[in-house]
Coordinates of N, CA and C in Angstrom, one line a residue:
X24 N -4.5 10.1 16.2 CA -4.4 11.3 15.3 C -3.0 11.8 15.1
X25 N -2.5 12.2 15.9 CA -1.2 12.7 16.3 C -0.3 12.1 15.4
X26 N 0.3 10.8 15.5 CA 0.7 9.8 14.9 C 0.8 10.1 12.9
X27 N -0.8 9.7 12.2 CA -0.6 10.1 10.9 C -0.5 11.2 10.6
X28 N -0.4 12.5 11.6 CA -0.2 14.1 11.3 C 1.0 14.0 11.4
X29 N 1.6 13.6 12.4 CA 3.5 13.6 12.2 C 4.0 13.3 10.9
X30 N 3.3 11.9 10.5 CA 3.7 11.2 9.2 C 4.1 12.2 8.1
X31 N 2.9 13.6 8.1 CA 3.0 13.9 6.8 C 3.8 15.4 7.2
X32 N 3.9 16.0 8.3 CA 4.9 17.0 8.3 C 6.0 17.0 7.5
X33 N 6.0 18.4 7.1 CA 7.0 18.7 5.9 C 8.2 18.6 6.6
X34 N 9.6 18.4 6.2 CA 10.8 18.7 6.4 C 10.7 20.4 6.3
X35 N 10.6 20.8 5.3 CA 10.6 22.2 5.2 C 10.2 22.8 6.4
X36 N 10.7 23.6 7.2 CA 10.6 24.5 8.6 C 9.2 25.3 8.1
X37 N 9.4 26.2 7.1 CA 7.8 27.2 6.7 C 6.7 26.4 6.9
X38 N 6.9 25.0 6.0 CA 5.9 24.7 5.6 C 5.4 23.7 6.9
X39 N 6.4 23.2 7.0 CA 5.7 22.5 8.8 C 5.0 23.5 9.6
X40 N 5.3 24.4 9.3 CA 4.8 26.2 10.5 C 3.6 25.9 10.5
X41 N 3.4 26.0 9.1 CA 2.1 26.2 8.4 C 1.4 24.7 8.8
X42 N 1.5 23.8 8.5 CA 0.7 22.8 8.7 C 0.5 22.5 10.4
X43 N 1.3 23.3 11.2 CA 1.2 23.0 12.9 C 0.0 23.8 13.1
X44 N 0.6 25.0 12.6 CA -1.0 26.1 12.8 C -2.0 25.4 12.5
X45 N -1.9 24.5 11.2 CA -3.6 24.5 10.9 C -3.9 22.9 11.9
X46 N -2.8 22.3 12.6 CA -3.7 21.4 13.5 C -4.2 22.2 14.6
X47 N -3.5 22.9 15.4 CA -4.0 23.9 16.3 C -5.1 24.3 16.4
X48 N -5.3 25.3 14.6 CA -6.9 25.7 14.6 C -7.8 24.9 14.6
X49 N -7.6 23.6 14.4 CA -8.8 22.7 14.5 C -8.7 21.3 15.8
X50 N -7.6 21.4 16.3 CA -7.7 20.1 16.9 C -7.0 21.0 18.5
X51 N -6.7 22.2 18.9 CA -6.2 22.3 19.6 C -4.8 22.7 19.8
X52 N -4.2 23.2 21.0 CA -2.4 23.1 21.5 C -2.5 21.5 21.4
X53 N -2.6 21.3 22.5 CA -2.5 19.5 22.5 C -1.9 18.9 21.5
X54 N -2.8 19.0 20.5 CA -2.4 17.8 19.7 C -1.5 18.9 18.3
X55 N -1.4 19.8 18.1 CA 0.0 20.1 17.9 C 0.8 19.9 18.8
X56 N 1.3 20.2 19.6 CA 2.8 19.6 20.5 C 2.7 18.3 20.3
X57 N 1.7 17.6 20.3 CA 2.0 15.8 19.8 C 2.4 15.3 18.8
X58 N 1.6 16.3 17.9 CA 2.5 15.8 16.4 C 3.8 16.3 16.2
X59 N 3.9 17.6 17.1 CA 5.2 17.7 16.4 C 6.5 17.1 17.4
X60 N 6.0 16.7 18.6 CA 7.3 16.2 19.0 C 7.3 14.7 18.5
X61 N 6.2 14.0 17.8 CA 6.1 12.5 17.1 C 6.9 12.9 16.2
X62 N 6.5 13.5 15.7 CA 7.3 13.8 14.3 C 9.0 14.3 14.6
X63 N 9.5 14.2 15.4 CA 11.1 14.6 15.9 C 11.2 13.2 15.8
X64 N 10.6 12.4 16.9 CA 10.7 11.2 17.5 C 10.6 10.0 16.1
X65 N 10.3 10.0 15.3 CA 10.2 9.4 13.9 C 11.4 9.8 12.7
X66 N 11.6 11.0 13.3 CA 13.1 11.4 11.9 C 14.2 10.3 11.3
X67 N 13.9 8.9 12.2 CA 15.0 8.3 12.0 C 14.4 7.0 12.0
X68 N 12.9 7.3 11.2 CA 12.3 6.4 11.0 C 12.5 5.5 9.5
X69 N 13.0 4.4 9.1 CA 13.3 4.1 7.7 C 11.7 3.9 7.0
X70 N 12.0 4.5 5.8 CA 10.7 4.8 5.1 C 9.8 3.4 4.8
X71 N 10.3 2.4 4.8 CA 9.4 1.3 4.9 C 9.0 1.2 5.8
X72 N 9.4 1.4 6.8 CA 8.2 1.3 7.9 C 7.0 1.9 8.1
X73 N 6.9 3.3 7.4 CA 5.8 4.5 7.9 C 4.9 4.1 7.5
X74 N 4.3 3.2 6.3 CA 2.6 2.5 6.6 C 2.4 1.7 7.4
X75 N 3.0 0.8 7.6 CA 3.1 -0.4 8.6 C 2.5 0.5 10.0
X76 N 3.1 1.7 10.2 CA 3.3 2.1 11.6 C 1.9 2.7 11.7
X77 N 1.0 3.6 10.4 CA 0.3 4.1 10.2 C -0.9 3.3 10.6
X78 N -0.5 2.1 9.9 CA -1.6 1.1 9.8 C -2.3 0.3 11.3
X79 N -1.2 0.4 12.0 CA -1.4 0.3 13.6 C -2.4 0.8 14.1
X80 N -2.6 2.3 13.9 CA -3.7 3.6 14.6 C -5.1 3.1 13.7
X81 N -4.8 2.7 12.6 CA -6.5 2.5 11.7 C -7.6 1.8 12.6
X82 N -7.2 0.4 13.4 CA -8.5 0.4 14.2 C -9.1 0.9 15.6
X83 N -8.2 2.0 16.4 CA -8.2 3.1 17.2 C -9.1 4.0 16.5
X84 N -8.5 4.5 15.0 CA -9.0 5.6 14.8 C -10.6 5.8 14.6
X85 N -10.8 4.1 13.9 CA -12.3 4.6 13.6 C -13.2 4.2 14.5
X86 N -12.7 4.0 15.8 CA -13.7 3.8 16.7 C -14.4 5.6 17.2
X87 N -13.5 6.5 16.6 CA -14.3 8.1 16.8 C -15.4 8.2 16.3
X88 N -16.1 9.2 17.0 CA -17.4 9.8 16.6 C -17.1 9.8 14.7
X89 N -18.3 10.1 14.3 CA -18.7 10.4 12.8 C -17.9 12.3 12.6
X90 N -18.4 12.7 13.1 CA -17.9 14.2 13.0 C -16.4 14.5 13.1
X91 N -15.8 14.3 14.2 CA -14.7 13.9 14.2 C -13.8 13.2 13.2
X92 N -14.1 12.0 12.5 CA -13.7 11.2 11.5 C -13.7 12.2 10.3
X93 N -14.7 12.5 10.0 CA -14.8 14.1 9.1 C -13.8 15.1 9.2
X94 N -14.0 15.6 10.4 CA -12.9 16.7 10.4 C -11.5 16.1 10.4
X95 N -10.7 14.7 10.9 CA -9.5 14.8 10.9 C -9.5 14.5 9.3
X96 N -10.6 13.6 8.7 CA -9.9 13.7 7.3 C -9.6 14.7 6.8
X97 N -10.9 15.7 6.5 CA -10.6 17.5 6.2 C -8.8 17.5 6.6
X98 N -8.6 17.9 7.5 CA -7.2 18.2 8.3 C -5.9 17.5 7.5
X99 N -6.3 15.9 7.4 CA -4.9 15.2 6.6 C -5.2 16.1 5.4
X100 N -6.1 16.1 4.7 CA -6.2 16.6 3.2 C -5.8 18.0 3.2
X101 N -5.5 19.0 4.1 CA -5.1 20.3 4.2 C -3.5 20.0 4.5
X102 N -3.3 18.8 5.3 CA -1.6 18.8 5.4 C -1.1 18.1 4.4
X103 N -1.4 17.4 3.8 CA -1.0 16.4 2.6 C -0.3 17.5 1.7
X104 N -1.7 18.9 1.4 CA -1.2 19.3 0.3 C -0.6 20.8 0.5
X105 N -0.5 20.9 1.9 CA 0.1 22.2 2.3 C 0.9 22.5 1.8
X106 N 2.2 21.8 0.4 CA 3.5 22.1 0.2 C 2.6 22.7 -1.3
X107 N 1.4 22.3 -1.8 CA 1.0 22.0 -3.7 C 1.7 21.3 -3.8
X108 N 1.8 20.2 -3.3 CA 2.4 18.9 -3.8 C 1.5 17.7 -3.6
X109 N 1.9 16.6 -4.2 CA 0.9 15.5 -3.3 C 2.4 14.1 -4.0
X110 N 2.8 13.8 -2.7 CA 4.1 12.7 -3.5 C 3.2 11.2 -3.0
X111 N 4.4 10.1 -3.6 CA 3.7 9.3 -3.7 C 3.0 8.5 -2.4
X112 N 3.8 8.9 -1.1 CA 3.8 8.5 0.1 C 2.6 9.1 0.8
X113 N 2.4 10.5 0.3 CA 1.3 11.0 1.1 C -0.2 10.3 0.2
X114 N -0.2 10.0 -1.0 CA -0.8 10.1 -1.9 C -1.6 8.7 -1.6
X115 N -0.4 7.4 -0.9 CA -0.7 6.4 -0.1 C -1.2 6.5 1.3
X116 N -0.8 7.4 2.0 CA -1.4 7.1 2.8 C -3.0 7.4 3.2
X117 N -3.1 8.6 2.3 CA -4.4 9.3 2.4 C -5.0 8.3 1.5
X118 N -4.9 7.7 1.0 CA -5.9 6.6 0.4 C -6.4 5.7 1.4
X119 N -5.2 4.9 2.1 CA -5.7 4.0 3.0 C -6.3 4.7 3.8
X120 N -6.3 5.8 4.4 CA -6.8 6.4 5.5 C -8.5 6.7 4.7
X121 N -8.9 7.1 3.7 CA -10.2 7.3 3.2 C -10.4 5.9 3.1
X122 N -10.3 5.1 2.6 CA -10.9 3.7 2.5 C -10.9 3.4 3.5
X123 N -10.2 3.6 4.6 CA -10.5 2.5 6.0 C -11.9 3.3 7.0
X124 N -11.7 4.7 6.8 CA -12.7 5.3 7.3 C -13.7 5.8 6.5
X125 N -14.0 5.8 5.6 CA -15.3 5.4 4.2 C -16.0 4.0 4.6
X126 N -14.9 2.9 4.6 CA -15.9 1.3 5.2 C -16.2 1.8 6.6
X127 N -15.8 2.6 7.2 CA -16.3 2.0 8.5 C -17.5 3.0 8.9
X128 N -17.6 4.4 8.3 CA -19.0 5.5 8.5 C -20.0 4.4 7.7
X129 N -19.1 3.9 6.4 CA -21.1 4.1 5.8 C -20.8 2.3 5.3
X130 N -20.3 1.4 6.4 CA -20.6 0.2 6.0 C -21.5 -0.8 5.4
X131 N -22.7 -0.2 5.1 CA -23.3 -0.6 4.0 C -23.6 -0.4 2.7
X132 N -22.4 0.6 2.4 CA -21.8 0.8 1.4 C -20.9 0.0 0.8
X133 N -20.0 -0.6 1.4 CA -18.9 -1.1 1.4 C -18.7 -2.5 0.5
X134 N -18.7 -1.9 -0.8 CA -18.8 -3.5 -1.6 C -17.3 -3.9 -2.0
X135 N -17.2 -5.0 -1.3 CA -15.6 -5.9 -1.4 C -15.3 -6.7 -2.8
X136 N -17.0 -7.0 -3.4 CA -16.7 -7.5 -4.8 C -17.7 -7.1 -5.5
X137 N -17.2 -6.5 -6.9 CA -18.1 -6.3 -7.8 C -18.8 -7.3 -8.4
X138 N -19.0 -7.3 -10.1 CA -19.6 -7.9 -11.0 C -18.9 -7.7 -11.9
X139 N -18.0 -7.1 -12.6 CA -16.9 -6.9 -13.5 C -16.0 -7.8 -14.4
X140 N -16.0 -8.2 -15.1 CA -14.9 -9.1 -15.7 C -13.8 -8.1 -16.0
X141 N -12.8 -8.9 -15.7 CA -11.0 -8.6 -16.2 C -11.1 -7.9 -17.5
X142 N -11.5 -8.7 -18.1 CA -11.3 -7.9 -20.0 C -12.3 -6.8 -20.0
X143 N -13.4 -6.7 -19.5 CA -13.9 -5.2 -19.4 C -13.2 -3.9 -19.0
X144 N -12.1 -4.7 -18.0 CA -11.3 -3.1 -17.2 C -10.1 -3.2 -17.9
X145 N -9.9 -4.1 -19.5 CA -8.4 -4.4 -19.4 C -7.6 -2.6 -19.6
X146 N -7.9 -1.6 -20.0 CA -7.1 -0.6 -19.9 C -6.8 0.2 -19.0
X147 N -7.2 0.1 -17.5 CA -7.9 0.3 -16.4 C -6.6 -0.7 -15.1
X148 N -6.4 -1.8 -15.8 CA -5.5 -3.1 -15.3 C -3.8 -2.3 -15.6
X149 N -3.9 -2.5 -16.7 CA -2.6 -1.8 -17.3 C -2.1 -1.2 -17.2
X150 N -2.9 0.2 -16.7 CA -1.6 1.5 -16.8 C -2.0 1.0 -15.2
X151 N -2.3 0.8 -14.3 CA -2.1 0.6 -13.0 C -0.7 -0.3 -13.1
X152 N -0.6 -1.4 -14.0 CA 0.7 -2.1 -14.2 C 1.7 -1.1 -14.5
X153 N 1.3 -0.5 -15.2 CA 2.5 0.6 -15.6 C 2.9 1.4 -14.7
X154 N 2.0 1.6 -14.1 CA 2.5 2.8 -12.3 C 3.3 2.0 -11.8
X155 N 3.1 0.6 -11.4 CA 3.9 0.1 -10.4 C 5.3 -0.1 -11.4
X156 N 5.5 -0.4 -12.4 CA 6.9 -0.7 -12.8 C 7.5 0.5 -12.7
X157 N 7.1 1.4 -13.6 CA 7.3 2.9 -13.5 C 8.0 2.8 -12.3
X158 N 7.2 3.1 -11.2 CA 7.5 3.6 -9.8 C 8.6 2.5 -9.4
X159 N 8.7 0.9 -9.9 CA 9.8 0.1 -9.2 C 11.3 0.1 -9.9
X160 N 11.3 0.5 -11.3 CA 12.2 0.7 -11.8 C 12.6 1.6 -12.4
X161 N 14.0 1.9 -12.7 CA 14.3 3.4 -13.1 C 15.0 3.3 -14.5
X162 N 15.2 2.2 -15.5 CA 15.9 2.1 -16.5 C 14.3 2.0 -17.3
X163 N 14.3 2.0 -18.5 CA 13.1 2.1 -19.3 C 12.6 0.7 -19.7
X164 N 13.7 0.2 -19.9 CA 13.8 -1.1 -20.3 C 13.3 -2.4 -19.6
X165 N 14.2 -1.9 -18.4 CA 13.8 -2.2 -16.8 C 12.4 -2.7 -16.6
X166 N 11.8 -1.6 -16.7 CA 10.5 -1.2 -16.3 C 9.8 -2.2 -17.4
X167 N 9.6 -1.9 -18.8 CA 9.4 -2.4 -19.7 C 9.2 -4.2 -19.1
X168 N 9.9 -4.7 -19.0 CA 9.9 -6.5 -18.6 C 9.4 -6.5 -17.4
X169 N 9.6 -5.9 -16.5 CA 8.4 -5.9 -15.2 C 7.1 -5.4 -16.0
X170 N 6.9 -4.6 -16.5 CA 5.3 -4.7 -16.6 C 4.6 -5.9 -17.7
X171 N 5.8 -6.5 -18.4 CA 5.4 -7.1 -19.4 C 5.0 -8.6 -18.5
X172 N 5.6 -8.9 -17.0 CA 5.5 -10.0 -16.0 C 4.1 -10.0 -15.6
X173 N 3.8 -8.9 -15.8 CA 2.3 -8.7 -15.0 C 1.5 -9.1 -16.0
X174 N 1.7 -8.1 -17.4 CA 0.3 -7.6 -18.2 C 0.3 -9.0 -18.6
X175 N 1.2 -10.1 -19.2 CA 0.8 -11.2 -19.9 C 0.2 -12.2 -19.3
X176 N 0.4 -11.8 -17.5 CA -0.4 -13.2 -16.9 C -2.0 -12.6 -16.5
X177 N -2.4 -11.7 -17.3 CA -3.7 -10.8 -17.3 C -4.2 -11.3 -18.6
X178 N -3.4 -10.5 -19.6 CA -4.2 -11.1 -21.2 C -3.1 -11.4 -21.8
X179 N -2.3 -12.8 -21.8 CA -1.6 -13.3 -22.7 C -1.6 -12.8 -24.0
X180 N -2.7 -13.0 -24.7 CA -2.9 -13.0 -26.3 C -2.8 -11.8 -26.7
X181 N -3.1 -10.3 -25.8 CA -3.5 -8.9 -26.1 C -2.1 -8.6 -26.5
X182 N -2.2 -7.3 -27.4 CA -0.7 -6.6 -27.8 C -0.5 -6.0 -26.2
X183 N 0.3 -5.9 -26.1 CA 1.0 -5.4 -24.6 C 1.9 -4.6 -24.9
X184 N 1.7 -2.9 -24.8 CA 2.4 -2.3 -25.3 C 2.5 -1.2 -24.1
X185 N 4.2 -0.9 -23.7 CA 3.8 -0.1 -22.0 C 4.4 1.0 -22.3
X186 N 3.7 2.2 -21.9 CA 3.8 3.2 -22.1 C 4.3 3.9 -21.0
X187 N 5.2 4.5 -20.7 CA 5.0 4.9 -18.8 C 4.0 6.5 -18.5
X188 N 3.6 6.0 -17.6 CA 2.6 6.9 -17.4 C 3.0 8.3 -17.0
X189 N 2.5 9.1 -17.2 CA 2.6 10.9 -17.4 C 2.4 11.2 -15.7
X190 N 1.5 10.8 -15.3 CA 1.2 11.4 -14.0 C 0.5 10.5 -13.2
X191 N 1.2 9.4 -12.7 CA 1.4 8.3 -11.9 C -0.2 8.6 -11.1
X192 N -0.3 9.6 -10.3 CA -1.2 9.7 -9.0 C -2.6 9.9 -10.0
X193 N -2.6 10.7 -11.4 CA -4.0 10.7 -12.1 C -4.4 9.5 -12.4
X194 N -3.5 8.8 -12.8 CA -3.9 7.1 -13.7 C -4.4 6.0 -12.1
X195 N -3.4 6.7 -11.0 CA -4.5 5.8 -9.6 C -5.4 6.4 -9.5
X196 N -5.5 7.5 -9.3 CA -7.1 7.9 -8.9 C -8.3 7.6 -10.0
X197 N -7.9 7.4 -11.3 CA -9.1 7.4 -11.9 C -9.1 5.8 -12.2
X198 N -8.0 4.7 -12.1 CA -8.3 3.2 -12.2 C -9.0 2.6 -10.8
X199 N -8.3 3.3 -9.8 CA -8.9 2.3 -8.6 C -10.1 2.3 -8.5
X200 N -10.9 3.2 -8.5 CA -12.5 3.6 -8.0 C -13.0 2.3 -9.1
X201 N -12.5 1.9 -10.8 CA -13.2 1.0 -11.4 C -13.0 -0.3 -11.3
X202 N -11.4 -0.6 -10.7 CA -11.0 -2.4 -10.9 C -11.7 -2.4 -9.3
X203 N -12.1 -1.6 -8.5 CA -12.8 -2.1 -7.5 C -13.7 -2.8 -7.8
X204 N -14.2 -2.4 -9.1 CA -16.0 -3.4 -9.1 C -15.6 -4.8 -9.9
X205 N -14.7 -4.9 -10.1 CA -14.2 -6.2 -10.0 C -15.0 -7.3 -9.6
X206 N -15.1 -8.8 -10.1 CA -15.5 -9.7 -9.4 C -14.5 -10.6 -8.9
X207 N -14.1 -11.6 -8.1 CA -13.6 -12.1 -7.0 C -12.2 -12.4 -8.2
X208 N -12.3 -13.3 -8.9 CA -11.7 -14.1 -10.1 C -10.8 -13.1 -10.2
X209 N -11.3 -11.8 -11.3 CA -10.5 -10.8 -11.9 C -9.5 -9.9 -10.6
X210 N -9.9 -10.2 -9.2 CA -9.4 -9.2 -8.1 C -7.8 -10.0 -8.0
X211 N -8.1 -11.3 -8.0 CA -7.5 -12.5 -7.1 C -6.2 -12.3 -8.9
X212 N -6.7 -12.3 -10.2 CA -5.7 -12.0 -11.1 C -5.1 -10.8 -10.7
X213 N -5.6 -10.0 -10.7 CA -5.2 -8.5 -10.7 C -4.1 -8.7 -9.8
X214 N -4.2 -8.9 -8.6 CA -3.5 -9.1 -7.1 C -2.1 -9.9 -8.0
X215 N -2.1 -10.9 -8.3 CA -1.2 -11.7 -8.5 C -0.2 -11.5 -9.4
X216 N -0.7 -10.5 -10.6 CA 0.1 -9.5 -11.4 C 0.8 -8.3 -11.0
X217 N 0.1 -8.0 -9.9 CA 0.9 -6.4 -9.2 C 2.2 -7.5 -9.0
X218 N 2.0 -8.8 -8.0 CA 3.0 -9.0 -7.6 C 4.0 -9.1 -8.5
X219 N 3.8 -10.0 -9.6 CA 4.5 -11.0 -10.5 C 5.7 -9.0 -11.3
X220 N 4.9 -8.0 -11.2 CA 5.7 -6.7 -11.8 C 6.7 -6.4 -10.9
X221 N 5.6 -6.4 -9.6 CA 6.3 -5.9 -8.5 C 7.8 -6.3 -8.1
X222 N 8.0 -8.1 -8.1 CA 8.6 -9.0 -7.8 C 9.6 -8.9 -9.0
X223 N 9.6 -8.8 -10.0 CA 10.3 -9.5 -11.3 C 12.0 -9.7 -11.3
X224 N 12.3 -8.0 -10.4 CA 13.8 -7.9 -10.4 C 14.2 -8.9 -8.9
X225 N 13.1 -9.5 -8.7 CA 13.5 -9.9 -7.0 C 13.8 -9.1 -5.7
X226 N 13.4 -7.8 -5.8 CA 13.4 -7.1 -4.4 C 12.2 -6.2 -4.5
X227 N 11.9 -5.6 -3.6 CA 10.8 -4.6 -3.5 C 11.3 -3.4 -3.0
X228 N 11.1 -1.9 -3.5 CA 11.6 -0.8 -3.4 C 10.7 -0.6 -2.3
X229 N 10.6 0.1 -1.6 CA 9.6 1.4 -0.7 C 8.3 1.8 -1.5
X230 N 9.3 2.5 -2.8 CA 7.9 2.9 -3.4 C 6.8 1.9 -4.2
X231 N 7.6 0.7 -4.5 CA 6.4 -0.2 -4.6 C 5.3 -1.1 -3.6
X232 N 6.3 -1.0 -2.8 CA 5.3 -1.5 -1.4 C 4.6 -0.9 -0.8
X233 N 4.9 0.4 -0.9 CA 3.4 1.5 -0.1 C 2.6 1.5 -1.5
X234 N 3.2 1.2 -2.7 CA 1.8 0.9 -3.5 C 0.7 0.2 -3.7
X235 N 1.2 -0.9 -3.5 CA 0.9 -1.9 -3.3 C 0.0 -2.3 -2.2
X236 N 0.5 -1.7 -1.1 CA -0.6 -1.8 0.1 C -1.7 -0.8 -0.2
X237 N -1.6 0.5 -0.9 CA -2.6 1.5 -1.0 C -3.0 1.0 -2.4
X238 N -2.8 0.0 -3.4 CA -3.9 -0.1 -4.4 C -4.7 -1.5 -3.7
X239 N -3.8 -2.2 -3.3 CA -4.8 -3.5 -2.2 C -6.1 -2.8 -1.2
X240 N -5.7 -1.4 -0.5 CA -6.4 -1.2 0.1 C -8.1 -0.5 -0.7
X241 N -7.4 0.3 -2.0 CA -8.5 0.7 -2.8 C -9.6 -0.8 -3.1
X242 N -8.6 -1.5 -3.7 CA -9.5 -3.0 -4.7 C -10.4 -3.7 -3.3
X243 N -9.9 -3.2 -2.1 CA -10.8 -4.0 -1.0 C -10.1 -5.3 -1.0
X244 N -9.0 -5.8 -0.4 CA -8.4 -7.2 -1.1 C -7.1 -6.9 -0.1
X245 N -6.6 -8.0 0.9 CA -6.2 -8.3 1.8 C -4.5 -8.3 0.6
X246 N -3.6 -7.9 1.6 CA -2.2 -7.8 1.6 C -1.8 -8.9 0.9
X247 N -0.9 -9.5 -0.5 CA -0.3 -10.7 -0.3 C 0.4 -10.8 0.2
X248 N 1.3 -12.1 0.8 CA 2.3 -12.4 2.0 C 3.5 -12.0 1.6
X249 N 3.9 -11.0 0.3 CA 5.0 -10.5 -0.1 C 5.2 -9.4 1.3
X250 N 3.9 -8.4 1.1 CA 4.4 -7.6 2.5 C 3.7 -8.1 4.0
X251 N 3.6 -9.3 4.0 CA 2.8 -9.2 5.3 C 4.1 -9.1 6.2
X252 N 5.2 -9.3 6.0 CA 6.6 -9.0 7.2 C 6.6 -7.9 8.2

């Protein structure tokens, strides 16, 4: 626990105040002094690492009771947005953190593949392509030919026209819950297109690799070996 509460501590002194109190009120002294001296001990942590590191505690964490799994989620979701903010790092992590502990409370829920064809979700595919270029490049143009690497190995023939998206975290939250129901075929395209955007200029930023792992972790669909390092 300690560990992903550090993660999301504010820089901001107020607003860290604020988010230590509210582990206190719910989890104890204890585990504020843990998060916050993790969170000292991490300051000089390079930001690609902090899923990786997160990802470590996921099969620890869900071995807790059911109630507990409840309340620490409650708790991330009160520190995430303690600032009224939600950036893209927190916005990642708390996804993998609900998906890993959503499969494991109510695992027979847990459907890894839908029944969906590709061309059913094609607008649903797309602006999700558009997030990740968006997010991996900063020239318009840039962006523009990364997403055009993705969308055409999706639907060749379709007009492909990229728009950049208004509000990055609305266009994930409302696509992933649908290319989840995906069937195996359309997941296994889908995957291969994030990369082919992701990849185009030949390096991977931070912010497309914590994407990347947190839209893999939504679609139910294992890491490609771009980040398994």
């Amino acid at each position: 626990w300690p560990l992903n509460f550090a993660l999301v501590l504010d820089r901001d002194t107020e607003i860290r105040a604020i988010q230590l109190a509210m582990i206190e009120t719910r989890c104890g002294r204890a585990m504020r002094e843990a998060s916050a001296s993790l969170h000292g001990q991490l300051s000089g942590l390079h930001p690609a690492q902090r899923l990786p590191l997160a990802a470590l505690s996921f099969t620890n964490l869900k071995r807790h009771p059911r109630a507990e799994l409840l309340n620490f989620l409650a708790l991330m979701h009160q520190l995430i947005r303690a600032d009224g903010q939600l950036g893209l790092f927190e916005f990642c992590l708390g996804t993998l953190l609900r998906t890993q502990i959503a499969d494991a409370l109510n695992p027979a829920d847990t459907r890894i593949l839908g029944s969906r064809k590709l061309g059913d979700c094609q607008p649903q595919a797309l602006a999700l392509l558009a997030v990740l270029a968006a997010k991996g490049q900063q020239e318009l143009n840039a962006a523009r030919h990364a997403y055009l690497a993705g969308a055409q190995h999706l639907f060749a023939r379709a007009a492909l026209r990229y728009e950049p998206p208004a509000d990055a975290i609305a266009v994930l939250d409302s696509t992933l819950p649908v290319l989840d129901q995906l069937n195996a075929a359309g997941k296994q395209l889908l995957v291969e297109a994030l990369v082919l955007t992701l990849n185009h200029d030949r390096r991977v930023t931070v912010a497309e690799g914590e994407l990347l792992r947190a839209i893999c972790a939504g679609l139910h669909c294992p890491l490609p070996p771009l980040l398994h390092a």
